[in-house]
Short mmCIF file of C-alpha atoms in Angstrom, two decimals:
data_model
loop_
_atom_site.label_atom_id
_atom_site.label_comp_id
_atom_site.label_asym_id
_atom_site.label_seq_id
_atom_site.Cartn_x
_atom_site.Cartn_y
_atom_site.Cartn_z
CA UNK A 1 -13.09 18.94 5.82
CA UNK A 2 -11.89 20.18 3.24
CA UNK A 3 -13.37 18.25 -0.37
CA UNK A 4 -9.80 17.71 -0.91
CA UNK A 5 -9.26 16.06 1.98
CA UNK A 6 -12.39 14.11 1.43
CA UNK A 7 -11.08 12.72 -1.59
CA UNK A 8 -8.05 12.13 0.09
CA UNK A 9 -10.20 9.18 2.52
CA UNK A 10 -11.60 7.94 -0.38
CA UNK A 11 -9.62 7.58 -2.69
CA UNK A 12 -7.85 5.69 0.50
CA UNK A 13 -11.02 3.73 1.05
CA UNK A 14 -10.96 2.93 -2.46
CA UNK A 15 -7.29 1.07 -2.18
CA UNK A 16 -7.26 -0.81 0.63
CA UNK A 17 -10.34 -4.35 -0.81
CA UNK A 18 -7.65 -3.32 -4.00
CA UNK A 19 -5.31 -4.22 -2.30
CA UNK A 20 -5.77 -7.45 -0.62
CA UNK A 21 -6.88 -8.34 -3.78
CA UNK A 22 -3.65 -7.25 -5.36
CA UNK A 23 -1.60 -8.95 -3.05
CA UNK A 24 -3.31 -12.48 -3.52
CA UNK A 25 -3.15 -12.16 -7.66
CA UNK A 26 0.78 -11.07 -6.82
CA UNK A 27 1.14 -14.48 -4.27
CA UNK A 28 -0.73 -16.39 -7.19
CA UNK A 29 1.75 -15.72 -10.22
CA UNK A 30 4.86 -14.99 -7.69
CA UNK A 31 4.48 -18.77 -7.36
CA UNK A 32 4.13 -19.36 -11.11
CA UNK A 33 6.99 -17.20 -12.35
CA UNK A 34 8.70 -19.36 -9.74
CA UNK A 35 8.02 -22.67 -11.46
CA UNK A 36 6.56 -22.47 -15.02
CA UNK A 37 4.60 -20.15 -16.04
CA UNK A 38 0.86 -20.81 -17.75
CA UNK A 39 0.99 -18.64 -21.05
CA UNK A 40 -1.28 -15.96 -19.26
CA UNK A 41 1.03 -15.65 -16.54
CA UNK A 42 2.75 -13.07 -18.13
CA UNK A 43 -0.55 -11.03 -19.17
CA UNK A 44 -1.25 -11.15 -15.40
CA UNK A 45 1.80 -10.13 -14.58
CA UNK A 46 1.21 -6.95 -16.87
CA UNK A 47 -1.90 -6.44 -15.31
CA UNK A 48 -0.51 -6.30 -11.33
CA UNK A 49 1.75 -3.65 -12.81
CA UNK A 50 -0.92 -1.85 -13.87
CA UNK A 51 -2.54 -1.91 -10.40
CA UNK A 52 1.30 -1.08 -8.79
CA UNK A 53 0.74 1.89 -10.75
CA UNK A 54 -2.29 2.93 -9.77
CA UNK A 55 -1.58 1.79 -5.36
CA UNK A 56 1.36 3.63 -6.68
CA UNK A 57 -1.03 7.05 -8.10
CA UNK A 58 -2.90 6.62 -4.46
CA UNK A 59 0.09 6.75 -2.74
CA UNK A 60 1.32 9.82 -4.34
CA UNK A 61 -2.13 11.48 -3.65
CA UNK A 62 -2.42 10.57 -0.07
CA UNK A 63 0.98 10.03 1.57
CA UNK A 64 0.53 13.57 3.74
CA UNK A 65 -2.26 12.31 5.32
CA UNK A 66 -0.92 8.83 6.25
CA UNK A 67 1.11 8.68 8.46
CA UNK A 68 5.50 8.56 8.96
CA UNK A 69 6.41 6.02 8.19
CA UNK A 70 3.69 4.04 7.50
CA UNK A 71 5.53 3.56 3.89
CA UNK A 72 9.37 2.60 2.96
CA UNK A 73 8.74 4.87 -0.07
CA UNK A 74 12.89 3.67 -0.43
CA UNK A 75 12.32 0.24 -0.65
CA UNK A 76 9.39 0.65 -2.21
CA UNK A 77 11.27 3.09 -5.25
CA UNK A 78 13.96 0.48 -5.24
CA UNK A 79 11.74 -2.86 -5.69
CA UNK A 80 9.91 -0.39 -8.77
CA UNK A 81 13.38 -0.28 -10.14
CA UNK A 82 14.00 -4.40 -10.13
CA UNK A 83 11.11 -5.06 -11.56
CA UNK A 84 11.82 -3.07 -14.37
CA UNK A 85 14.79 -4.25 -14.46
CA UNK A 86 13.32 -7.76 -14.56
CA UNK A 87 11.29 -7.31 -17.07
CA UNK A 88 13.82 -5.09 -19.86
CA UNK A 89 15.54 -8.82 -18.75
CA UNK A 90 12.27 -11.53 -19.25
CA UNK A 91 13.61 -12.95 -16.14
CA UNK A 92 10.43 -14.78 -14.60
CA UNK A 93 12.64 -15.40 -11.73
CA UNK A 94 13.62 -11.79 -10.88
CA UNK A 95 9.79 -10.87 -11.58
CA UNK A 96 8.96 -12.83 -9.44
CA UNK A 97 11.21 -11.26 -6.66
CA UNK A 98 10.18 -7.94 -7.43
CA UNK A 99 7.23 -8.83 -6.91
CA UNK A 100 7.42 -9.82 -3.57
CA UNK A 101 8.95 -7.19 -2.90
CA UNK A 102 6.81 -5.14 -3.98
CA UNK A 103 4.16 -7.20 -2.12
CA UNK A 104 5.46 -4.99 1.21
CA UNK A 105 4.26 -1.54 0.03
CA UNK A 106 0.33 -3.30 -1.43
CA UNK A 107 0.79 -4.70 2.43
CA UNK A 108 2.06 -1.00 4.37
CA UNK A 109 -0.23 0.55 2.29
CA UNK A 110 -3.33 -1.70 2.79
CA UNK A 111 -2.82 -1.23 6.40
CA UNK A 112 -1.69 2.60 6.59
CA UNK A 113 -5.30 3.25 4.85
CA UNK A 114 -7.05 0.59 6.94
CA UNK A 115 -5.74 2.25 9.93
CA UNK A 116 -6.73 5.52 8.93
CA UNK A 117 -10.22 4.50 7.74
CA UNK A 118 -10.98 3.05 11.19
CA UNK A 119 -9.80 6.48 12.88
CA UNK A 120 -12.53 8.40 11.02
CA UNK A 121 -15.25 5.53 12.20
CA UNK A 122 -14.10 5.68 15.48
CA UNK A 123 -14.31 9.47 15.39
CA UNK A 124 -17.90 8.67 14.55
CA UNK A 125 -18.45 6.34 16.87
CA UNK A 126 -17.40 8.45 19.32
CA UNK A 127 -20.22 11.20 18.41
CA UNK A 128 -22.94 9.04 17.64
CA UNK A 129 -21.83 7.79 21.68
CA UNK A 130 -22.09 11.10 22.11
CA UNK A 131 -25.73 12.35 21.08
CA UNK A 132 -26.80 8.91 22.43
CA UNK A 133 -26.24 10.48 26.12
CA UNK A 134 -27.38 13.84 24.57
CA UNK A 135 -30.42 12.29 23.81
CA UNK A 136 -30.70 10.31 27.06
CA UNK A 137 -30.14 13.35 28.94
CA UNK A 138 -32.61 15.41 26.90
CA UNK A 139 -35.45 12.46 27.59
CA UNK A 140 -34.91 12.71 30.52
CA UNK A 141 -35.81 16.22 31.18
CA UNK A 142 -38.42 16.65 28.91
CA UNK A 143 -40.25 13.69 31.15
CA UNK A 144 -39.47 14.72 34.19
CA UNK A 145 -40.58 18.32 34.08
CA UNK A 146 -43.10 16.76 31.60
CA UNK A 147 -45.02 16.18 34.70
#
């Protein structure tokens, strides 16, 4: 495996737990925006937007190793446009709806990254299984022929 592909896998591995936290933040902040926002809610929106930007960078840098169709890129781009318009209009309810829409992208990237990481671990487990079988066979041969 070349270094670039390993870097892609590593960044996706980092994005999986991060996306879980971001989904939770989106859910909480979108609820607040739909009701009566706290003074710090708008600061949280800015942090979420930074997190979304990072996940889009991750996606753009790793989409060639993510299975085709795992992330609905058109829907994500529409969500970004919707969020941008809502922020410009300073419309809390529209920002809330756009964040909920973008949480689908976050979940899709999370799931794609999880599947990729699981495939990698399955390969390692399979390798270890065969190595253990080989070690057992070697041990049997040593014991049998050492007498």
